[in-house]
mmCIF file of C-alpha atoms in Angstrom:
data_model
loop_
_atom_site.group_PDB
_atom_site.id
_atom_site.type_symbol
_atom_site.label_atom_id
_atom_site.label_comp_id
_atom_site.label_asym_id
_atom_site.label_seq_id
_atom_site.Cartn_x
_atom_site.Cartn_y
_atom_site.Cartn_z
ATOM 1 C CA UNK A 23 -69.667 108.081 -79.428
ATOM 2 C CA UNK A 24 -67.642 108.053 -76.502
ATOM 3 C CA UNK A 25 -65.604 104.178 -75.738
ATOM 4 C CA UNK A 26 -65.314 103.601 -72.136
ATOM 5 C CA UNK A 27 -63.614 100.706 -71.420
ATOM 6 C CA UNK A 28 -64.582 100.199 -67.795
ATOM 7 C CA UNK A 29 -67.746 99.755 -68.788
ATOM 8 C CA UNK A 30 -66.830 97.481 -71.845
ATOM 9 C CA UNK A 31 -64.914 94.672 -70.031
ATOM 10 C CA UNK A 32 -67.838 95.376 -67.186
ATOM 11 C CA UNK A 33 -70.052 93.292 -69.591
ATOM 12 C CA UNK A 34 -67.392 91.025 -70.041
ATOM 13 C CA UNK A 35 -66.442 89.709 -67.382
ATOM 14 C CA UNK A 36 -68.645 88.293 -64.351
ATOM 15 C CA UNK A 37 -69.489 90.422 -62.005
ATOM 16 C CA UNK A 38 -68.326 89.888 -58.458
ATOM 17 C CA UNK A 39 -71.179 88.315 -56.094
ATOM 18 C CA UNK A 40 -71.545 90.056 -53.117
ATOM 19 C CA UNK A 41 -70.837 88.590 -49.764
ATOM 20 C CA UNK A 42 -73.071 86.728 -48.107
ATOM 21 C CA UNK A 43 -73.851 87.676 -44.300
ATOM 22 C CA UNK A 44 -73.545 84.279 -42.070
ATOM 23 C CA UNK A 45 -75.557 84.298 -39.019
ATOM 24 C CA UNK A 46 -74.564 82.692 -35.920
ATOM 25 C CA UNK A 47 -77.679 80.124 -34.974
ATOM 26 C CA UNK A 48 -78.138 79.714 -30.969
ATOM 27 C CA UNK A 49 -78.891 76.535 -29.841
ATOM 28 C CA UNK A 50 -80.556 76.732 -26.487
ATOM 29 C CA UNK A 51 -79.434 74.840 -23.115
ATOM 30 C CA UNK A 52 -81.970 72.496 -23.601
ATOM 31 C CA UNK A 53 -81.263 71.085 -26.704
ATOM 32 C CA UNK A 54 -77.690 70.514 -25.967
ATOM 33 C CA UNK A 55 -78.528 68.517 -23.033
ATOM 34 C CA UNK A 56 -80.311 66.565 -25.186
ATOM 35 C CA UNK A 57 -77.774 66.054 -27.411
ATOM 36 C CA UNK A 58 -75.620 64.865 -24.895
ATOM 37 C CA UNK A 59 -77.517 62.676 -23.133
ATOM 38 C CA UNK A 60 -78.222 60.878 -26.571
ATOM 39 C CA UNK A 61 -74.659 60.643 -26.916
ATOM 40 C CA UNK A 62 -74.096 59.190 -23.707
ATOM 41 C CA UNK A 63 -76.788 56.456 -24.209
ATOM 42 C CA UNK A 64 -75.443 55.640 -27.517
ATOM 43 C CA UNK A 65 -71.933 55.104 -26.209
ATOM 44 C CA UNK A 66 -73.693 53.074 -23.330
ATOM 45 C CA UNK A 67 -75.994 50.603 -25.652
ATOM 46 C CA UNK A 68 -72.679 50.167 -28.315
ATOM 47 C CA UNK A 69 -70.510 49.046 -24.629
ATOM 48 C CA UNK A 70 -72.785 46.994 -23.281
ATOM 49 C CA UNK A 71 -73.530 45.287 -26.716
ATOM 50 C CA UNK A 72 -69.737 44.412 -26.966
ATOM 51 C CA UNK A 73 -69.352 43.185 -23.497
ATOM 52 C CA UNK A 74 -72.507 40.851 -23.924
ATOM 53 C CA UNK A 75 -70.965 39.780 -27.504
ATOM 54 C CA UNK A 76 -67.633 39.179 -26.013
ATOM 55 C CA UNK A 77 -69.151 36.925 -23.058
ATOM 56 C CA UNK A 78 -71.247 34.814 -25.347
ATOM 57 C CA UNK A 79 -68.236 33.878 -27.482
ATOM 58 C CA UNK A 80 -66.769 32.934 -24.494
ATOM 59 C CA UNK A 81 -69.175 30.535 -23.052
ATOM 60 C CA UNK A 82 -69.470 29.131 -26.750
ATOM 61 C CA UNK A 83 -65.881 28.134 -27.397
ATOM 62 C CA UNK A 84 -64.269 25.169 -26.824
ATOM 63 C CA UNK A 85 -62.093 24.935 -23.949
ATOM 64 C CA UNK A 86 -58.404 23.907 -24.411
ATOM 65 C CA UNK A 87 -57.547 20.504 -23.246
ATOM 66 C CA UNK A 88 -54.049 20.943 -22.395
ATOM 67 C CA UNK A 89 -51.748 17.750 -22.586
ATOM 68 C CA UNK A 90 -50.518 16.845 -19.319
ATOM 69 C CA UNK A 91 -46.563 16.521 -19.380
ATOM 70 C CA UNK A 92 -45.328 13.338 -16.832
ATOM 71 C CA UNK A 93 -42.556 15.281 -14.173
ATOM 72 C CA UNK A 94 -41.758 11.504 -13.126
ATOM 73 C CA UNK A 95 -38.507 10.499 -13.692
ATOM 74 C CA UNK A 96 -37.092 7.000 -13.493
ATOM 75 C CA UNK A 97 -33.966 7.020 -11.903
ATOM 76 C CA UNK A 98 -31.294 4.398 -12.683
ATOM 77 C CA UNK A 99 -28.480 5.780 -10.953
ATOM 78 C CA UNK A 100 -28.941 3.186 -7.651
ATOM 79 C CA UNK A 101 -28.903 0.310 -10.113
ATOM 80 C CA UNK A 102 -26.061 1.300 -12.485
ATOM 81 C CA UNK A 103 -23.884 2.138 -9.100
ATOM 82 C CA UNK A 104 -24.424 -1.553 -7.365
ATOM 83 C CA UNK A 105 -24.274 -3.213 -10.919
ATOM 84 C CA UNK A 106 -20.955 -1.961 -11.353
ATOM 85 C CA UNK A 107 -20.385 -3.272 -7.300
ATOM 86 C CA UNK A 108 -21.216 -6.979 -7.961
ATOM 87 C CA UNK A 109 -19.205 -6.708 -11.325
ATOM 88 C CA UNK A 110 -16.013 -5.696 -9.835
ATOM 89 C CA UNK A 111 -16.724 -8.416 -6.933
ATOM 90 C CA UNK A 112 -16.870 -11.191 -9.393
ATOM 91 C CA UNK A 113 -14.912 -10.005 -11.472
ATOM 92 C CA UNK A 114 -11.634 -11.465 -9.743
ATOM 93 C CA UNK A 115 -8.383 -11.499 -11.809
ATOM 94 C CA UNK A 116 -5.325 -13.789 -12.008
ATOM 95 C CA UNK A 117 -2.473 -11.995 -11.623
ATOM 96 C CA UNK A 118 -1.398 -10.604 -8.597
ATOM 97 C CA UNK A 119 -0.685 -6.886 -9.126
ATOM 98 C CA UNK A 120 -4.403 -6.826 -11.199
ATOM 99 C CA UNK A 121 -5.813 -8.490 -7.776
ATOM 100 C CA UNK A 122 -4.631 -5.432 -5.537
ATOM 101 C CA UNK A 123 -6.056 -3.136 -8.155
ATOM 102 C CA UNK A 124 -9.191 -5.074 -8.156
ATOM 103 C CA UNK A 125 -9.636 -4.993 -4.770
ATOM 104 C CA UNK A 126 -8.639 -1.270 -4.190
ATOM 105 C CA UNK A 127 -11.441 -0.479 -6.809
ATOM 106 C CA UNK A 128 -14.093 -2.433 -4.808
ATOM 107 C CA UNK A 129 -13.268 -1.046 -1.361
ATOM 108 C CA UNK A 130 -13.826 2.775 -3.089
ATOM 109 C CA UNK A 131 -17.868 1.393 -2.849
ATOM 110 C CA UNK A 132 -18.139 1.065 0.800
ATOM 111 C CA UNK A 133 -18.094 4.015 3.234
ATOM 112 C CA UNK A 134 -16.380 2.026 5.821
ATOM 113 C CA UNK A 135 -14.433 -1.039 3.943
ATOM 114 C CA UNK A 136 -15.875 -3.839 6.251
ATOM 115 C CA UNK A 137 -13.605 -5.220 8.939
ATOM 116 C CA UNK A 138 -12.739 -9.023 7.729
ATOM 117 C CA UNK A 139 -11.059 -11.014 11.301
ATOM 118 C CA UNK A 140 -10.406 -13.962 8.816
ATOM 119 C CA UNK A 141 -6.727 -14.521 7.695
ATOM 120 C CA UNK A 142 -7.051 -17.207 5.999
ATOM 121 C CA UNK A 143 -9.582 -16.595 2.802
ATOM 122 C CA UNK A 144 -9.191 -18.750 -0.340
ATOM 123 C CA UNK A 145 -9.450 -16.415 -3.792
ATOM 124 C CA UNK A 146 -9.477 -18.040 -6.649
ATOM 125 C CA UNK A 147 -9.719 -16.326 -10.169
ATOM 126 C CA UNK A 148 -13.595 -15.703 -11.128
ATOM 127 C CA UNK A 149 -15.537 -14.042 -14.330
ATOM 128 C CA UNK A 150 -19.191 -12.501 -14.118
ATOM 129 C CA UNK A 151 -21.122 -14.531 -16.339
ATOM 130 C CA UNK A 152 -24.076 -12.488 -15.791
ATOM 131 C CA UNK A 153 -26.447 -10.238 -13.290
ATOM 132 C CA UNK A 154 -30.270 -9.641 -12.857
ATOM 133 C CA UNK A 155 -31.327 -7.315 -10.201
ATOM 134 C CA UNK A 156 -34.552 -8.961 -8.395
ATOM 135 C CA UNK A 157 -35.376 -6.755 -5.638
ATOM 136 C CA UNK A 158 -34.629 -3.634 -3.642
ATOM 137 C CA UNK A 159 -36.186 -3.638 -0.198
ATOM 138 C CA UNK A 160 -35.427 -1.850 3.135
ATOM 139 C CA UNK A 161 -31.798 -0.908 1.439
ATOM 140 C CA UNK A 162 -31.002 -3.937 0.104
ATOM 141 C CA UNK A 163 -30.529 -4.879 -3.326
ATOM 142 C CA UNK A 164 -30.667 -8.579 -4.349
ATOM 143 C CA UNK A 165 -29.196 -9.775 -7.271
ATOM 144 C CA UNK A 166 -29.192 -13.377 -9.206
ATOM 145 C CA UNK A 167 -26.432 -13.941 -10.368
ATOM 146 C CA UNK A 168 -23.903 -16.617 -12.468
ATOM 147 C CA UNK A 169 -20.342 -16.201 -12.085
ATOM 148 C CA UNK A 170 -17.525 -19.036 -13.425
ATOM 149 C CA UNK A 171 -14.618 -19.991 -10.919
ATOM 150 C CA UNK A 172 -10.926 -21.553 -11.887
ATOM 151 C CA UNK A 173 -8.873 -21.166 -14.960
ATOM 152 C CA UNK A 174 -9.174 -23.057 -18.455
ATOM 153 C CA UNK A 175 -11.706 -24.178 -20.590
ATOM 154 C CA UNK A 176 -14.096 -25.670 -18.288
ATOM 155 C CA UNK A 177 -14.660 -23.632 -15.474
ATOM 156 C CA UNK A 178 -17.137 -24.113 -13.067
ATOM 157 C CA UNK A 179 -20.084 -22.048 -12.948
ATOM 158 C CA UNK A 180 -22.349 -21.459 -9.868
ATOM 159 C CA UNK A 181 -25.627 -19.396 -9.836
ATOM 160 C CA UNK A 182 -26.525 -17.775 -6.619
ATOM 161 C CA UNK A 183 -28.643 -15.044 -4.836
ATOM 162 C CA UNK A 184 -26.493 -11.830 -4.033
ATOM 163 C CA UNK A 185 -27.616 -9.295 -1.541
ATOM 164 C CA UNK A 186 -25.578 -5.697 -1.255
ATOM 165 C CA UNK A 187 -26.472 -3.646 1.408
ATOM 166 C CA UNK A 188 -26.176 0.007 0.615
ATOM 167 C CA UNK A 189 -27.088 3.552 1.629
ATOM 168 C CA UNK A 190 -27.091 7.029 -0.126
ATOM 169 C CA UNK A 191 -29.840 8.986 -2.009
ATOM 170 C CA UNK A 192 -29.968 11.218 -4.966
ATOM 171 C CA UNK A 193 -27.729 9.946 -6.877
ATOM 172 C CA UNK A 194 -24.658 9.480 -4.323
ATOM 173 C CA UNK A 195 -24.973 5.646 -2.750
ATOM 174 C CA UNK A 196 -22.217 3.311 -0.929
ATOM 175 C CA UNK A 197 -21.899 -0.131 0.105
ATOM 176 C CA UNK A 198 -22.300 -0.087 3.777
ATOM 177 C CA UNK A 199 -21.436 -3.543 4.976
ATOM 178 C CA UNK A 200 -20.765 -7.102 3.848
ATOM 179 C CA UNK A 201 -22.617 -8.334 1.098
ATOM 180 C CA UNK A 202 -24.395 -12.223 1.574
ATOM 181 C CA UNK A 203 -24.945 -15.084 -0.764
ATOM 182 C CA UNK A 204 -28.456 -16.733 -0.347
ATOM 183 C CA UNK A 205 -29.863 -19.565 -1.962
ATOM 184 C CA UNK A 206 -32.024 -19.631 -5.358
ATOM 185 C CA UNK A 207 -35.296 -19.066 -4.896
ATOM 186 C CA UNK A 208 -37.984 -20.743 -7.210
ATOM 187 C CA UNK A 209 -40.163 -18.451 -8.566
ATOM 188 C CA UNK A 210 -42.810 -20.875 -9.940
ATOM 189 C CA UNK A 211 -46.160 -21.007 -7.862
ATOM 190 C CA UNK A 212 -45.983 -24.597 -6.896
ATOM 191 C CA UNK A 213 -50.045 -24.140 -5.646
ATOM 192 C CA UNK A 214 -50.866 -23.343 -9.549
ATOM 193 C CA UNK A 215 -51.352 -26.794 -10.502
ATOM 194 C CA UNK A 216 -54.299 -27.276 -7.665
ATOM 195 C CA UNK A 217 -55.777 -23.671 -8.220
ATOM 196 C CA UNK A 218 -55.935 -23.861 -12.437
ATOM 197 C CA UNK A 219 -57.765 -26.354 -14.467
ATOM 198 C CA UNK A 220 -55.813 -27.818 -16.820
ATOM 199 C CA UNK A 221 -57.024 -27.508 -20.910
ATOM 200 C CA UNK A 222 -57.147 -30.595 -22.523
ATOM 201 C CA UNK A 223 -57.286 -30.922 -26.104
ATOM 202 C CA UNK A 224 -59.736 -33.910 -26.149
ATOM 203 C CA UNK A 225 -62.956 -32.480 -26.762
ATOM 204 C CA UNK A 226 -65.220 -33.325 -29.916
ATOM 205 C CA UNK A 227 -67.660 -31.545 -31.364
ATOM 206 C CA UNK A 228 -70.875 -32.382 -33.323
ATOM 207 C CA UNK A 229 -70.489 -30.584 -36.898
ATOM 208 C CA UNK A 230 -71.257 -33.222 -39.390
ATOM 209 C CA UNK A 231 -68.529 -33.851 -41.780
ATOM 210 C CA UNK A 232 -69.562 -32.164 -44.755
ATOM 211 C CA UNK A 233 -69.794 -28.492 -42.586
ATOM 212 C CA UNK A 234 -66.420 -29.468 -40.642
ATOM 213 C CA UNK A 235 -64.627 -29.805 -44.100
ATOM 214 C CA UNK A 236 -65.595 -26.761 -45.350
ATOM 215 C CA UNK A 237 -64.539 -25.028 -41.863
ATOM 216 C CA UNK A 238 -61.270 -26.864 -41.978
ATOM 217 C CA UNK A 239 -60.708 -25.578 -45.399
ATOM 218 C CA UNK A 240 -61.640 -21.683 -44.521
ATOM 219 C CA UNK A 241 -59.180 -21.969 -41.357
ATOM 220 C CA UNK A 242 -56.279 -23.645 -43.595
ATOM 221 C CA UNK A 243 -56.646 -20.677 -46.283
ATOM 222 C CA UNK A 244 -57.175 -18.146 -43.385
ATOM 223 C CA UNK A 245 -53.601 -19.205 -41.715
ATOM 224 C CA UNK A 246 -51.948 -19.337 -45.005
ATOM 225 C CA UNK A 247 -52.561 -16.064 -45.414
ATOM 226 C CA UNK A 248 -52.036 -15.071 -41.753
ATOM 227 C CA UNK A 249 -48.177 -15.617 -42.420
ATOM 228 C CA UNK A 250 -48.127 -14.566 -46.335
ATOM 229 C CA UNK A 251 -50.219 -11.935 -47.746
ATOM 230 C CA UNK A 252 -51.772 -8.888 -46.131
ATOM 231 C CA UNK A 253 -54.310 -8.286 -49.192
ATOM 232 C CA UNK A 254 -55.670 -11.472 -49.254
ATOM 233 C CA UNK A 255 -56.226 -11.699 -45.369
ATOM 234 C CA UNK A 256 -58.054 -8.082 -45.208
ATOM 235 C CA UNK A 257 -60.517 -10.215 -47.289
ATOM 236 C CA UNK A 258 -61.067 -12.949 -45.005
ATOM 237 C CA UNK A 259 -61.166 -11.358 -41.740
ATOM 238 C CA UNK A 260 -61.287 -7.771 -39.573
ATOM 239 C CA UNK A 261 -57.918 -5.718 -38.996
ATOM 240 C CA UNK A 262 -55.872 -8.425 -38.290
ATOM 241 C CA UNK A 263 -51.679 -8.023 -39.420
ATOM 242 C CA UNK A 264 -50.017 -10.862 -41.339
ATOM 243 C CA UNK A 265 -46.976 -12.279 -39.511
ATOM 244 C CA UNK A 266 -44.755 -12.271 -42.265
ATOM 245 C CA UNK A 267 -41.603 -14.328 -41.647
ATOM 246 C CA UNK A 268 -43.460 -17.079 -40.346
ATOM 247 C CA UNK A 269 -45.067 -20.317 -42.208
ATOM 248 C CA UNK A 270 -48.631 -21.902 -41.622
ATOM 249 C CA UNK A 271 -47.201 -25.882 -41.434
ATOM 250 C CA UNK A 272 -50.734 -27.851 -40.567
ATOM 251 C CA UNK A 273 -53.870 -27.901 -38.458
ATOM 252 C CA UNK A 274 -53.413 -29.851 -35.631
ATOM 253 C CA UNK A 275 -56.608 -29.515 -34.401
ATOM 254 C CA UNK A 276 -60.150 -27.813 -34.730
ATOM 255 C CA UNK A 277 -63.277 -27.808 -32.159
ATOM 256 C CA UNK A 278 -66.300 -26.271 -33.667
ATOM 257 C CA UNK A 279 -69.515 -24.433 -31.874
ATOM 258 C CA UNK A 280 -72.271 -23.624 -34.102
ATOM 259 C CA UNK A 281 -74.631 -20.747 -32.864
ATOM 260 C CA UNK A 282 -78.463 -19.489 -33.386
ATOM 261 C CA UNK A 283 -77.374 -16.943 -35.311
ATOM 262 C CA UNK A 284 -75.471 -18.779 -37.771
ATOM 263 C CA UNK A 285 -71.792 -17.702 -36.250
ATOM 264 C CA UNK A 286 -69.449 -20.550 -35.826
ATOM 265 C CA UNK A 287 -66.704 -20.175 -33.017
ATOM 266 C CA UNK A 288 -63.324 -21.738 -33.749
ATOM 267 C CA UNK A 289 -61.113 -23.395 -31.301
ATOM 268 C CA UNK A 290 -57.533 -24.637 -33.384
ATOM 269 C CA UNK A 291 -54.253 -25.224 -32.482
ATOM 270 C CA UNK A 292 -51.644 -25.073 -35.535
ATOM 271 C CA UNK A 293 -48.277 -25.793 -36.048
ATOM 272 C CA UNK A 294 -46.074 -22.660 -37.087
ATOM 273 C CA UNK A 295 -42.597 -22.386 -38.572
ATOM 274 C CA UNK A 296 -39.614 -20.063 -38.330
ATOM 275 C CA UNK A 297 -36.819 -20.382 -39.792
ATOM 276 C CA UNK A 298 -36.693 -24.019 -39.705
ATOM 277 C CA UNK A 299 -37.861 -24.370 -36.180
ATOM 278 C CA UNK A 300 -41.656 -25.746 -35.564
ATOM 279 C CA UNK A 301 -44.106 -24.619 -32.459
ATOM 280 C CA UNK A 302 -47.718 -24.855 -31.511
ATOM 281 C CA UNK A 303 -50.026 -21.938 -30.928
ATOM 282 C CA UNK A 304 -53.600 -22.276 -29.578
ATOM 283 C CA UNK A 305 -56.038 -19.831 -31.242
ATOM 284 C CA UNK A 306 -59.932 -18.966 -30.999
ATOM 285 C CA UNK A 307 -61.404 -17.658 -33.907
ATOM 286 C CA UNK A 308 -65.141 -16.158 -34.363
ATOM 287 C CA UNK A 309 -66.198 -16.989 -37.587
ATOM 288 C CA UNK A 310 -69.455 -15.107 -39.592
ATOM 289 C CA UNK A 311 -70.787 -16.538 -42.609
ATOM 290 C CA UNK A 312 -69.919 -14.685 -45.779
ATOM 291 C CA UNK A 313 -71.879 -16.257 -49.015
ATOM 292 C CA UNK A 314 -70.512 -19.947 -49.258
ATOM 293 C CA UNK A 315 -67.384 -19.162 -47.019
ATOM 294 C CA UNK A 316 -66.019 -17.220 -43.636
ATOM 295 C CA UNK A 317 -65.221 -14.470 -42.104
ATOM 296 C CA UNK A 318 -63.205 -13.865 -39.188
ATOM 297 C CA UNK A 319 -64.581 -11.221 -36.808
ATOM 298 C CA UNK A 320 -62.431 -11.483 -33.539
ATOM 299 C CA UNK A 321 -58.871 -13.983 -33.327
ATOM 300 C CA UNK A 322 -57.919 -14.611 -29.502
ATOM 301 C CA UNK A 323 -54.160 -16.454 -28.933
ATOM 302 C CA UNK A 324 -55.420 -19.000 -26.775
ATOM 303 C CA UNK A 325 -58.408 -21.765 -25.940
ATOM 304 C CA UNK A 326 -60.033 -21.106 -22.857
ATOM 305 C CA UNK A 327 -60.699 -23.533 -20.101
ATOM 306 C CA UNK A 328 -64.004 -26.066 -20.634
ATOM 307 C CA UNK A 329 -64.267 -24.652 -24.299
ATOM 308 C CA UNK A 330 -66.147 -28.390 -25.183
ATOM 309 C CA UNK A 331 -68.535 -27.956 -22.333
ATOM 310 C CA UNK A 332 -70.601 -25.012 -23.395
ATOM 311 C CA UNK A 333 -69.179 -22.915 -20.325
ATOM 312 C CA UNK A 334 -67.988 -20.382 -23.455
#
């Protein structure tokens, strides 16, 4: 027997597969264009889907409420420049040397140093007690003002209206002439008293006793707390702040107004005290009922006009 190896490790081993032959496929014309156009209306729906998507989120949010910043700016410059004008005119010193200084200072205001024909003026040394601008009108600024005159302990002090005329903008201003002295003006309205009623305190109500001592006892414990404890007045009445500092001294006096529906409205005036000094305050309070007690709904610092004649 003949050993051939070649055909031995022929069994062996696995036997090579022979290629496969690919074939080319040809797609016709047709097809493709089909294939494209699919494409292209693919692409088309997927755009359009976004863009609708994207405007619908749009319309649906919120918009952005953008805090508007103030540009307005309050400008103090006019009013620190003729404070510092009256001060130095007031402000007149004793000695002589200090005088020319003073008086060099002041004419640096003007832009012209007023011509003055007199000869003769008295100056006599004054301090600036103190200044309140009223008014600025038509380029003039009027001051009130309270200025002492004469040496020692008791000078004599005179309070007088004080008008500057000036000119300048922006920040750059100067005296431009003589300044006047007026008289005080009163700035009460002396017509209030026969426009206004006047509230009198004299009214009396019609709560029988037993009711009015249980609704002087509520307001009592209802100001006690009202200058002592925060706790115990969230109890007794609706977001109202303790004064502390302050102490409840009496009830001076209480009008009562009963209503349908069972609310009581309070009209008091008490007598406060801070640190050792007394005062009156006038107060309306809205009482609800709360089991056997009170509640305070509403508390208004004051007692209207006619409260006794059912105009409130």
């Amino acid at each position: 027997m003949v050993f051939n190896p070649k055909k031995m490790m022929k069994g062996i081993l696995p036997s090579k597969n022979k290629k496969q032959k690919h074939e080319m496929r040809v797609i016709s014309q047709r097809r493709m264009n089909v294939i494209f156009i699919g494409g292209l209306a693919l692409f088309f729906v997927l755009s359009m889907t976004a863009i609708v998507l994207n405007i619908s989120a749009r319309l649906h949010q919120k918009p952005t409420v953008s805090k508007q910043v103030s540009t307005a700016e309050v400008d103090y410059r006019l009013q620190m420049f003729l404070d510092d004008y009256v001060r130095d005119y007031f402000n007149f010193p004793d000695k002589s040397e200090e005088q020319q200084k003073r008086q060099k200072k002041l004419d640096g205001y003007y832009n012209f140093v007023p011509a003055e024909m007199s000869q003769g003026q008295v100056k006599l040394p004054s301090k600036l007690d103190w200044l309140r601008l009223q008014s600025v009108k038509d380029h003039v600024a009027t001051y009130r003002v309270r200025y002492l005159v004469g040496k020692g302990d008791d000078p004599e002090g005179i309070t007088t209206n004080f008008s500057v005329p000036f000119g300048g903008s922006s920040g750059h201003y100067y005296v431009n002439g003589l300044p006047w002295f007026e008289a005080v003006t009163n700035f009460k309205d002396t017509k209030a008293y026969k426009k206004s009623r006047k509230l009198q305190l004299v009214g009396q109500d019609d709560v029988p006793e037993s009711k009015r001592q249980k609704l002087d006892d509520f307001i009592k414990l209802f100001f006690d707390n009202y200058t002592t404890n925060q706790s115990n007045l969230d109890l007794i009445s609706d977001d109202l702040k303790a004064i502390t500092g302050t102490k409840y001294k009496s009830l001076d006096y209480a009008y009562y107004k009963e209503h349908k529906n069972r609310t009581v409205t309070a009209y008091v005036q008490v007598t406060f005290e801070i640190a050792g000094v007394t005062h009156s305050e006038n107060f309306t309070l809205n009482l609800s009922r709360k089991g056997e007690s009170f509640y305070v709904d509403k508390l208004t610092h004051a007692i209207p006009v006619g409260y006794a004649k059912g105009e409130n």
